[in-house]
Tab-separated table of C-alpha atoms and ligand atoms in Angstrom:
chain	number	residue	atom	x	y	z
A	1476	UNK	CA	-34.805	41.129	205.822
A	1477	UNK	CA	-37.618	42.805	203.841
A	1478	UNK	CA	-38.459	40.902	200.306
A	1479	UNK	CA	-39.000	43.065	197.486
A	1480	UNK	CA	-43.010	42.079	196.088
A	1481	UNK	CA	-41.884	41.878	191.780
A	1482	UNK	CA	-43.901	44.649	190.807
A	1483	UNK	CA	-46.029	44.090	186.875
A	1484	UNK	CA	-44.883	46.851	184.661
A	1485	UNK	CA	-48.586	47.849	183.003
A	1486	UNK	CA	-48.142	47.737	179.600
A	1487	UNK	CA	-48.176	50.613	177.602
A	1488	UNK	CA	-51.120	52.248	175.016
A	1489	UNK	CA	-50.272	54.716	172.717
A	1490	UNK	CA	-52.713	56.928	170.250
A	1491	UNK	CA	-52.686	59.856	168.788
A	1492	UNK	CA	-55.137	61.868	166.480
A	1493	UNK	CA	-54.344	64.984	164.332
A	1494	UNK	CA	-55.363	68.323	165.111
A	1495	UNK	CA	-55.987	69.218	161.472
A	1496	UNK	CA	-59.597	70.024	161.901
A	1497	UNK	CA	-62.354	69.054	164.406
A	1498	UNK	CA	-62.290	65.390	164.828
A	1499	UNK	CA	-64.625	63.628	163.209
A	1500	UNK	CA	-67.342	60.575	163.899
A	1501	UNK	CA	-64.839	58.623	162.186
A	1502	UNK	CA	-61.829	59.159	164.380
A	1503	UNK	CA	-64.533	58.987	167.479
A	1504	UNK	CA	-65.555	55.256	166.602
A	1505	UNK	CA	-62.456	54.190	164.861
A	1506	UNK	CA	-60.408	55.779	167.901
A	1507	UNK	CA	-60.894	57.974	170.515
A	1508	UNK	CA	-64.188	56.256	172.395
A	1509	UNK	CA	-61.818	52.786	172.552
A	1510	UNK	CA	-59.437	54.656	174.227
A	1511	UNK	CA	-61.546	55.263	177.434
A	1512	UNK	CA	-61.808	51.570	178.236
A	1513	UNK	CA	-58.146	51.232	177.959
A	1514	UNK	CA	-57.271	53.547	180.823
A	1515	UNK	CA	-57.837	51.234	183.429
A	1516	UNK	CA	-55.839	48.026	182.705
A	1517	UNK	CA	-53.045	50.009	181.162
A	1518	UNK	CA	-50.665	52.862	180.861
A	1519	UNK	CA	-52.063	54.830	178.344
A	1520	UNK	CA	-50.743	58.051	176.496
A	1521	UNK	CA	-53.089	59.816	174.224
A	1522	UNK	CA	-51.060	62.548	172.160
A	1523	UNK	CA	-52.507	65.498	170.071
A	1524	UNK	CA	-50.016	65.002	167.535
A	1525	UNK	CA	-49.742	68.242	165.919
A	1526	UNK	CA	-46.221	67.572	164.241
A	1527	UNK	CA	-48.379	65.248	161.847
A	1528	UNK	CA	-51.099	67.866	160.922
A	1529	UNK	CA	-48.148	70.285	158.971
A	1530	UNK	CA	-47.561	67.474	156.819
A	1531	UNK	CA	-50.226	69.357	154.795
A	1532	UNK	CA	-50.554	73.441	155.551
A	1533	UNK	CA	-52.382	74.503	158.348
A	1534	UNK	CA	-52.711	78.470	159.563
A	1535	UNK	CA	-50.939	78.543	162.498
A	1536	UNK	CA	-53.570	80.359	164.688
A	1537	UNK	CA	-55.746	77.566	163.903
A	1538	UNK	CA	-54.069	74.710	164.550
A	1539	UNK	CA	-53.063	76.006	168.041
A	1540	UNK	CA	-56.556	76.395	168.695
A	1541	UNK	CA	-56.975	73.140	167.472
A	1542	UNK	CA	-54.573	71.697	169.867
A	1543	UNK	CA	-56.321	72.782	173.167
A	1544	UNK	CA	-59.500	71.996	171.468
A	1545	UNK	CA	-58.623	68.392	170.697
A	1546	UNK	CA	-56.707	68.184	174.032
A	1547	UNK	CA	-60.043	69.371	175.802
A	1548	UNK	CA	-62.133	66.204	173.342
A	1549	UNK	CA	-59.742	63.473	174.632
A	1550	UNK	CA	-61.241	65.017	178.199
A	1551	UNK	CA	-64.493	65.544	177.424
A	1552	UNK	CA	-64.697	61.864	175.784
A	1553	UNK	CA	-64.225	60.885	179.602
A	1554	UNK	CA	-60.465	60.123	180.067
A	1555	UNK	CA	-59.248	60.974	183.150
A	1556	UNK	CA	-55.812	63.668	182.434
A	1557	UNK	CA	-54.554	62.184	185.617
A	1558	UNK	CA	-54.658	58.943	184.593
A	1559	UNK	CA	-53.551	59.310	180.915
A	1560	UNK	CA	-50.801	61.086	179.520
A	1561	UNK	CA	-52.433	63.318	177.521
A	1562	UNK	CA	-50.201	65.671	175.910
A	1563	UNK	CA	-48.777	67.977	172.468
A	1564	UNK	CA	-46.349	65.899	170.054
A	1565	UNK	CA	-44.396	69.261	169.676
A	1566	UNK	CA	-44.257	69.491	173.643
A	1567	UNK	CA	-41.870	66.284	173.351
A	1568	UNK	CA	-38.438	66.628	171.395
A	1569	UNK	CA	-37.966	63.137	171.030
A	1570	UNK	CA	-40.500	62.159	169.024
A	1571	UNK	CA	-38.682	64.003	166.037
A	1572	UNK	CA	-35.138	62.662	167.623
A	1573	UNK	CA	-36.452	59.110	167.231
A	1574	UNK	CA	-38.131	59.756	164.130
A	1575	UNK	CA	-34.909	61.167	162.225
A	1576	UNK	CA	-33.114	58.063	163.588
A	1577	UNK	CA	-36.104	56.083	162.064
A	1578	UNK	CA	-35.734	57.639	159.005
A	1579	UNK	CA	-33.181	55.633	158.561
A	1580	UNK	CA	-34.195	52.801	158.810
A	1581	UNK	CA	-37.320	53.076	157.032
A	1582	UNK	CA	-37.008	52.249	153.158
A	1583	UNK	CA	-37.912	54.586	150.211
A	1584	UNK	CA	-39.835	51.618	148.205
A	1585	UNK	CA	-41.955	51.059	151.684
A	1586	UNK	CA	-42.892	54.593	152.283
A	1587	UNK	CA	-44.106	54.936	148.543
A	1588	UNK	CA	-46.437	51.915	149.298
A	1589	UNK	CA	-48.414	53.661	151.852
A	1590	UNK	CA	-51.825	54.651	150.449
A	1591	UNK	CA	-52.122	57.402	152.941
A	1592	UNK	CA	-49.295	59.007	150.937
A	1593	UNK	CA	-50.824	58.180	147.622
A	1594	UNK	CA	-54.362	59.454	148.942
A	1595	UNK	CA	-52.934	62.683	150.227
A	1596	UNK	CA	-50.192	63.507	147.392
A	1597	UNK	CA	-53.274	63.117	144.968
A	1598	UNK	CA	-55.468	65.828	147.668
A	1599	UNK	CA	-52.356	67.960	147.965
A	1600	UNK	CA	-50.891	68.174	144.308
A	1601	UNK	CA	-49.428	71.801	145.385
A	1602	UNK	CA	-47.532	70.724	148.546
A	1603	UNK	CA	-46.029	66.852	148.102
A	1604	UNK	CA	-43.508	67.415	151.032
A	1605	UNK	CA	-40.426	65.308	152.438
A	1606	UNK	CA	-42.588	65.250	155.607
A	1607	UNK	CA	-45.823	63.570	154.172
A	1608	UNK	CA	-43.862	60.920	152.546
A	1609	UNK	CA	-41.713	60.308	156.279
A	1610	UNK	CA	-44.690	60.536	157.854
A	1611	UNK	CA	-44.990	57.033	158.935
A	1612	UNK	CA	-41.466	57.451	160.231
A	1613	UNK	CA	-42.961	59.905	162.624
A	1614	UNK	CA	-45.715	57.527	163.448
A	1615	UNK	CA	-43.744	54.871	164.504
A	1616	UNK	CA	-41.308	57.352	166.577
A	1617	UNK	CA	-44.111	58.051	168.562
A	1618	UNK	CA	-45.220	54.423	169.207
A	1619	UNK	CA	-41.737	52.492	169.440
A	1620	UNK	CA	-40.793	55.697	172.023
A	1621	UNK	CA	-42.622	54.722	174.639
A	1622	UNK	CA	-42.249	50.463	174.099
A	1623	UNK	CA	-45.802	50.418	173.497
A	1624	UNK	CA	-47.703	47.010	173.723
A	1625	UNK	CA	-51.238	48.364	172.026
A	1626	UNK	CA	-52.139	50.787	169.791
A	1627	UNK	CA	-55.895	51.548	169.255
A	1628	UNK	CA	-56.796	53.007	165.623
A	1629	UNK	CA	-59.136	52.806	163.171
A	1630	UNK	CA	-58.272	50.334	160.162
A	1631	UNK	CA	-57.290	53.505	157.913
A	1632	UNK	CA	-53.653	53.150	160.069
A	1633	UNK	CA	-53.358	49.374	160.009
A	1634	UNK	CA	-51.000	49.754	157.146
A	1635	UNK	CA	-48.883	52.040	158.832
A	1636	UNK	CA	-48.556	50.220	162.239
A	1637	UNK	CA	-47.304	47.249	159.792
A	1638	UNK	CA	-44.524	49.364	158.890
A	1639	UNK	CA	-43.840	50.463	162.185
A	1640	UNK	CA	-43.655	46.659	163.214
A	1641	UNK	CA	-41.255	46.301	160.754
A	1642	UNK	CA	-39.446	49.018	161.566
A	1643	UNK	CA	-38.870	48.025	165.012
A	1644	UNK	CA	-38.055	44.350	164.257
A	1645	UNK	CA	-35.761	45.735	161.586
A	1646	UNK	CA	-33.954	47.416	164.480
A	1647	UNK	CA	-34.031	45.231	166.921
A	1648	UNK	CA	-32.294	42.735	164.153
A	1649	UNK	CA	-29.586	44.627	164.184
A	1650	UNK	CA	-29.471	46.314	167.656
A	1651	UNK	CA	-30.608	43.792	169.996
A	1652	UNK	CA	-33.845	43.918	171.462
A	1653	UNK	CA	-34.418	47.784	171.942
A	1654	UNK	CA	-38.043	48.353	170.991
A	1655	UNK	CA	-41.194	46.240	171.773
A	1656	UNK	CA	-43.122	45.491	168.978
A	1657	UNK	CA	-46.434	46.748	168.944
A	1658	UNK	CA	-49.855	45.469	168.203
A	1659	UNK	CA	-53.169	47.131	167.038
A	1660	UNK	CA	-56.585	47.213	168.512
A	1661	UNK	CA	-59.513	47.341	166.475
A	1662	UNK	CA	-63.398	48.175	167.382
A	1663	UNK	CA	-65.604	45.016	166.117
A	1664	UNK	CA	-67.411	47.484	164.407
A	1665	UNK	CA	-66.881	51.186	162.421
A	1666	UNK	CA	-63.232	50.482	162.210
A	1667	UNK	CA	-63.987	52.487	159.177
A	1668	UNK	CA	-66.786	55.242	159.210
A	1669	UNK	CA	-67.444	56.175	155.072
A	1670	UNK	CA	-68.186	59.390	153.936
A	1671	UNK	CA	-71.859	61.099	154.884
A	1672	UNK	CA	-71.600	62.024	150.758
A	1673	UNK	CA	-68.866	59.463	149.029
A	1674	UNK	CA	-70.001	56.291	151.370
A	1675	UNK	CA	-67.067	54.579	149.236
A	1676	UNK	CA	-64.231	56.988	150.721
A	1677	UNK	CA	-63.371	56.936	154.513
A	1678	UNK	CA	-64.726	59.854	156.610
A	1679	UNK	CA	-61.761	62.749	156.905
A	1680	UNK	CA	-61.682	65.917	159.208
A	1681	UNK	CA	-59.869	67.601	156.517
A	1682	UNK	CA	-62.670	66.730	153.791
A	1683	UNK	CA	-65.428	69.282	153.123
A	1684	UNK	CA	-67.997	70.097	155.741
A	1685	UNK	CA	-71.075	67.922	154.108
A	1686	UNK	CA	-68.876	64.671	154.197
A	1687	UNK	CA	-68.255	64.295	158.159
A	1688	UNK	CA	-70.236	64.965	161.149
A	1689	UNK	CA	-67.807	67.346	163.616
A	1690	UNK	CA	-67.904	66.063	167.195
A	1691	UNK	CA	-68.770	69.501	168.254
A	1692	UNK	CA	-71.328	69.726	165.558
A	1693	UNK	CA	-74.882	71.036	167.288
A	1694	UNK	CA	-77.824	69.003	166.986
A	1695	UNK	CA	-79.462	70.735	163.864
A	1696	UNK	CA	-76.198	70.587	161.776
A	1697	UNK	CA	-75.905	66.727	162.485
A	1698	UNK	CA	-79.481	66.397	161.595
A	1699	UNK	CA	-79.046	68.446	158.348
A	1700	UNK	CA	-76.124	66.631	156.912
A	1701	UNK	CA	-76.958	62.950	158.103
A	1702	UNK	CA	-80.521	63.971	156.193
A	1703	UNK	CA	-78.167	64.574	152.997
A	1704	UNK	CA	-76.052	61.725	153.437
A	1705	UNK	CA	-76.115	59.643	150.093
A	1706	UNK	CA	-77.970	56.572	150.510
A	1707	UNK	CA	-79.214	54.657	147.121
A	1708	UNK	CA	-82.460	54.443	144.624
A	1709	UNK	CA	-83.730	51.137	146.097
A	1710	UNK	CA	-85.189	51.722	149.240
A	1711	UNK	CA	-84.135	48.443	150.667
A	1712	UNK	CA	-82.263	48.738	154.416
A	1713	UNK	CA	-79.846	46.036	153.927
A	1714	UNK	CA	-76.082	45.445	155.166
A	1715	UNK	CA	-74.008	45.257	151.750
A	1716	UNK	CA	-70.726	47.385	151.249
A	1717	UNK	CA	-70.076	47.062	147.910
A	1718	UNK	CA	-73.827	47.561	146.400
A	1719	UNK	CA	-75.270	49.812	149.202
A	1720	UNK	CA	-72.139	51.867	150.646
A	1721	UNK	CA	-74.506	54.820	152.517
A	1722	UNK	CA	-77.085	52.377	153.884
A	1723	UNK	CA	-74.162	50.184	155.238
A	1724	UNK	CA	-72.677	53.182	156.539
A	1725	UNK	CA	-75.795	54.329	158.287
A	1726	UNK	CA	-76.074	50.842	160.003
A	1727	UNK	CA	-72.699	50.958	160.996
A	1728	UNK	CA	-72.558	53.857	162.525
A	1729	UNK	CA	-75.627	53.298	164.927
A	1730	UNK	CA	-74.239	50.019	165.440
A	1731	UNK	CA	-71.070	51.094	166.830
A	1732	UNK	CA	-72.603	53.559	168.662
A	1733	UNK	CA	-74.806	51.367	170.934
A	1734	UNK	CA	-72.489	48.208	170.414
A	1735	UNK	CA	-74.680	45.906	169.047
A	1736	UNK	CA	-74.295	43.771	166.115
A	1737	UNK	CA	-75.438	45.027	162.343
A	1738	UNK	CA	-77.399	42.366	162.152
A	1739	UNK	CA	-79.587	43.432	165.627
A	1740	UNK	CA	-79.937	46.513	163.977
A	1741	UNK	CA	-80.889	45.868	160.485
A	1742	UNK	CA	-83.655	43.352	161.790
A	1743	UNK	CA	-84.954	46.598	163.636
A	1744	UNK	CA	-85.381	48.899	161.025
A	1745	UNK	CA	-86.504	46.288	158.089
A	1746	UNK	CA	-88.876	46.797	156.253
A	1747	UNK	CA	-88.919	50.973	157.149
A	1748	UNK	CA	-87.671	54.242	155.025
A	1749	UNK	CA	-84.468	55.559	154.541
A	1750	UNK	CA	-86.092	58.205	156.781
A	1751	UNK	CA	-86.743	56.678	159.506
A	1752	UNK	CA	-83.487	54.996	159.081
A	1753	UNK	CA	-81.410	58.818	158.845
A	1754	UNK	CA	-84.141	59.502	161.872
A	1755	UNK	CA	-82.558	57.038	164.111
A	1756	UNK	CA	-79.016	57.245	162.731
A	1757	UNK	CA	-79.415	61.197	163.777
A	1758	UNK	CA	-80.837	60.555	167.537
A	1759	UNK	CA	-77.948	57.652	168.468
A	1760	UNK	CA	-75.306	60.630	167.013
A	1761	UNK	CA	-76.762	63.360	169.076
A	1762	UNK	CA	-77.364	61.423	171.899
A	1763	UNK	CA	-73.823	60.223	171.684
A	1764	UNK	CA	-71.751	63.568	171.623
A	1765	UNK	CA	-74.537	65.609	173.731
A	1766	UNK	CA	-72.629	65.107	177.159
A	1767	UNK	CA	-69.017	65.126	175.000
A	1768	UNK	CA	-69.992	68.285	174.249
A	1769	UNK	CA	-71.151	70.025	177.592
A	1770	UNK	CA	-68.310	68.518	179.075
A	1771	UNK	CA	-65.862	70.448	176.033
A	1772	UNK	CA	-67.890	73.764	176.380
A	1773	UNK	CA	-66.781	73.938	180.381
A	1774	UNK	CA	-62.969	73.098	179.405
A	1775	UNK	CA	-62.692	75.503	176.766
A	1776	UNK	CA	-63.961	78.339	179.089
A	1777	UNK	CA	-60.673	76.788	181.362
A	1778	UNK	CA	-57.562	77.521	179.178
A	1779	UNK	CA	-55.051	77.740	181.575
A	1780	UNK	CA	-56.355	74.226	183.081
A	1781	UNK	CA	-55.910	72.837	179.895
A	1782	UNK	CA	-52.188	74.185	179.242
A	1783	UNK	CA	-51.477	73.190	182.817
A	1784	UNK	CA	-52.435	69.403	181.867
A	1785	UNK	CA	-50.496	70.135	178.732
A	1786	UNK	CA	-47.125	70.948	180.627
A	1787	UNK	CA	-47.701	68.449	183.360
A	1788	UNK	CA	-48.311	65.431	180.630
A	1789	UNK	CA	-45.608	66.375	178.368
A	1790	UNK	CA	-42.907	66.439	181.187
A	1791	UNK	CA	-44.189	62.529	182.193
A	1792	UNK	CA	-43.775	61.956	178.343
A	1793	UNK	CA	-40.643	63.485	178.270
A	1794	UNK	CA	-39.195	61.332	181.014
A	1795	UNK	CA	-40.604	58.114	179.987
A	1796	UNK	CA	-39.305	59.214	175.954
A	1797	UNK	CA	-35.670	59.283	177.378
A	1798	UNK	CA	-35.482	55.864	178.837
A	1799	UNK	CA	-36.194	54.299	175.182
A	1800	UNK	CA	-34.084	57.103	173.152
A	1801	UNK	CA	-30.657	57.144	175.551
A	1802	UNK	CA	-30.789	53.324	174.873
A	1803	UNK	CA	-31.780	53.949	171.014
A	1804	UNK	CA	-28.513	56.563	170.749
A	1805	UNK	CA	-26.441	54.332	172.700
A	1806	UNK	CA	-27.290	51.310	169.974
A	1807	UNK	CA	-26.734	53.642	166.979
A	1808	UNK	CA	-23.030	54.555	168.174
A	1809	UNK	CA	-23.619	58.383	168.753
A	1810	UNK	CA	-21.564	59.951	170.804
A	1811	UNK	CA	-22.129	60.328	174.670
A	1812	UNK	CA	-22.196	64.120	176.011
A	1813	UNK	CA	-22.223	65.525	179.764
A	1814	UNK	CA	-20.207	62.959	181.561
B	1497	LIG	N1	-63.279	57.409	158.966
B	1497	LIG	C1	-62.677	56.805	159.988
B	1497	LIG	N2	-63.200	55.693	160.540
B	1497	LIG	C2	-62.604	55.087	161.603
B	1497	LIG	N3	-61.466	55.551	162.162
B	1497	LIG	C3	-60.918	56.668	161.638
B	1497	LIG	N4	-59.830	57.379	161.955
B	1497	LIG	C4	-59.701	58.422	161.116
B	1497	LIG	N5	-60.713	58.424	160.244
B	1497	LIG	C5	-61.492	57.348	160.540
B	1497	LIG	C6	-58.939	57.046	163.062
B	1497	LIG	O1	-58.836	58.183	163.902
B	1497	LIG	C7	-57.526	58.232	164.460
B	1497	LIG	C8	-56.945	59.591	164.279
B	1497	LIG	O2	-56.731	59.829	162.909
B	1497	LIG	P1	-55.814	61.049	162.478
B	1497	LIG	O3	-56.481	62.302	162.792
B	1497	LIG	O4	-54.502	60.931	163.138
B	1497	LIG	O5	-55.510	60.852	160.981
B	1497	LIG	P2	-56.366	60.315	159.794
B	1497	LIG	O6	-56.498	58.838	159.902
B	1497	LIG	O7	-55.732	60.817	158.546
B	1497	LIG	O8	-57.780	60.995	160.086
B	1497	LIG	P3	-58.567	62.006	159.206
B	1497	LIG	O9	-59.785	62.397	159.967
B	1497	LIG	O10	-58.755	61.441	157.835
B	1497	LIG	O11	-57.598	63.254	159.194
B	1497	LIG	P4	-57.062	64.087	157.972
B	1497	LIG	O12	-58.260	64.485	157.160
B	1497	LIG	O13	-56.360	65.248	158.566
B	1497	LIG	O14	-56.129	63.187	157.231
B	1497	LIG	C9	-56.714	57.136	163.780
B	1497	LIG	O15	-56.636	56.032	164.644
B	1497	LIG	C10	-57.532	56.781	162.571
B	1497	LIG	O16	-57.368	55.446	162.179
């Protein structure tokens, strides 16, 4: 008689980034360059999660573009589409199934905590929607769908993946244990890339052009506005947050970039210019998205590849999406259909 070997289920990453403008440096360190060394140890979905970005307006000719454009980044940053589930929110009904069901059990004092609300109600005076306050709703639909273990993101989203822990323990209180709980993963460093021109504010795609470097940015545009980035008056290159925001910023960023410490870095550069110090920050940043975006230009020329990875990785989503949300419907008492 033939013994069945137990197979390891690999656990599960999910991420997602918005396609509400080019992504940034920001969402490159804080994100989308840890996903890459993810893809071998686990199962890893990567989502363009466009059902996020109309949470503020968006022209709709745009933001398609957008999609295929931040579909061909997660690519170009060197993730195999055959490997990862890279794939459209919208492509994937659930997520806004789970999400309603979410809803409620998500409270109204928690969602009015979230500073991303606060940040973006204050940006957005004109359009407060139901959606941007739900939004972390939505977040954790997407994560608790597919029983993720690990979520990489930048520290920007720590709060929310709080709430989505809560969330799910919340449910599984009352439901049994549906959903695993997940956990974040953090770079050691640029968790949090500051603005090139308000080094106390984080770095936003949907900010204006001088404040973030675009990953498809060419070389003379990143050397431009890292050359305008806001440093300080005392011409000191030294690691301190809270006195010297740009400079810190600066260091970060190369940091991250070549994973060394701050400290290796500062210890280079003492005792030199804020030039030379924009000088270097500028080569490690070219150097950097250079083959990200070669590798972009040659997708884009290849829609129909692209919408054909699209298709392909939504349908996996889909099927893995059903296992969690049957159970989830099942738990909630709704009704069962097509027996
Ligand atoms: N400045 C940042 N530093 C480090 N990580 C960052 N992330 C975003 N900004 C930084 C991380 O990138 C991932 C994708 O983010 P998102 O696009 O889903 O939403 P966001 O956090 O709201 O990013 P933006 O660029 O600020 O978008 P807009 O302007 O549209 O709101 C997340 O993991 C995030 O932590």
């Amino acid at each position: 008689m033939e013994t069945a070997t137990p197979t390891t289920r690999k656990k599960t990453v999910f991420s997602g980034i918005q396609p509400s403008g080019t992504s940034t440096l920001g969402n490159y360190i804080g994100a989308l360059r840890n996903f890459k060394l993810l893809e071998d140890e686990f199962q890893c979905l990567y989502c363009v999660v466009d059902m996020h970005a109309i949470t503020v307006r968006q022209e709709a000719s745009k933001l398609r573009q957008r999609c295929l454009e931040l579909a061909a980044i997660y690519i170009a940053s060197g993730l195999d589409p055959k490997k990862n589930i890279i794939y459209c929110q919208s492509h994937v009904p659930a997520h806004a199934e789970l999400s309603w069901i979410l809803n409620c059990y998500t409270y109204m004092g928690e969602l009015s905590r979230m500073t991303q609300f606060k940040d973006k109600s204050a940006k957005h005076q004109d359009n407060i929607n139901a959606g941007l306050f739900t939004y972390p709703a939505l977040m954790a639909a997407d994560i608790l769908l597919f029983q993720t273990d690990l979520v990489p993101i930048g520290a920007d989203q720590k709060q929310h993946l709080e709430l989505t822990r809560d969330i799910a323990q919340r449910f599984n209180n009352v439901h049994g244990n549906v959903f695993t709980v997940p956990e974040g993963y953090f770079g050691k460093v640029g968790s949090r890339v500051m603005s090139l021109q308000e080094p106390e504010r984080k770095m936003s795609k949907s900010d204006p052009e001088d404040t973030f470097i675009n990953l498809l940015d060419p070389p003379d545009v990143i050397r431009r506005k890292i050359k305008r980035a806001v440093t300080d008056s005392d011409g000191e290159i030294r690691f301190d947050t809270e006195n010297k925001p740009g400079v810190s910023n600066l260091l970060s960023i190369i940091a991250a970039l070549e994973y060394r410490s701050i400290e290796d870095i500062t210890a280079e550069l003492s005792g030199k210019g804020y030039g030379a110090l924009k000088d270097r920050v500028t080569d490690c940043v070219i150097q950097t998205l250079e083959p990200l975006q070669t590798e972009h230009k040659k997708l884009m020329a290849d829609k129909p590849y692209l919408h054909s990875i699209l298709d392909e990785n939504a349908e996996k989503a889909s099927m893995l999406a059903s296992r969690t949300l049957s159970k989830v419907r099942r738990k909630v008492g709704f009704a069962e259909h097509g027996k």
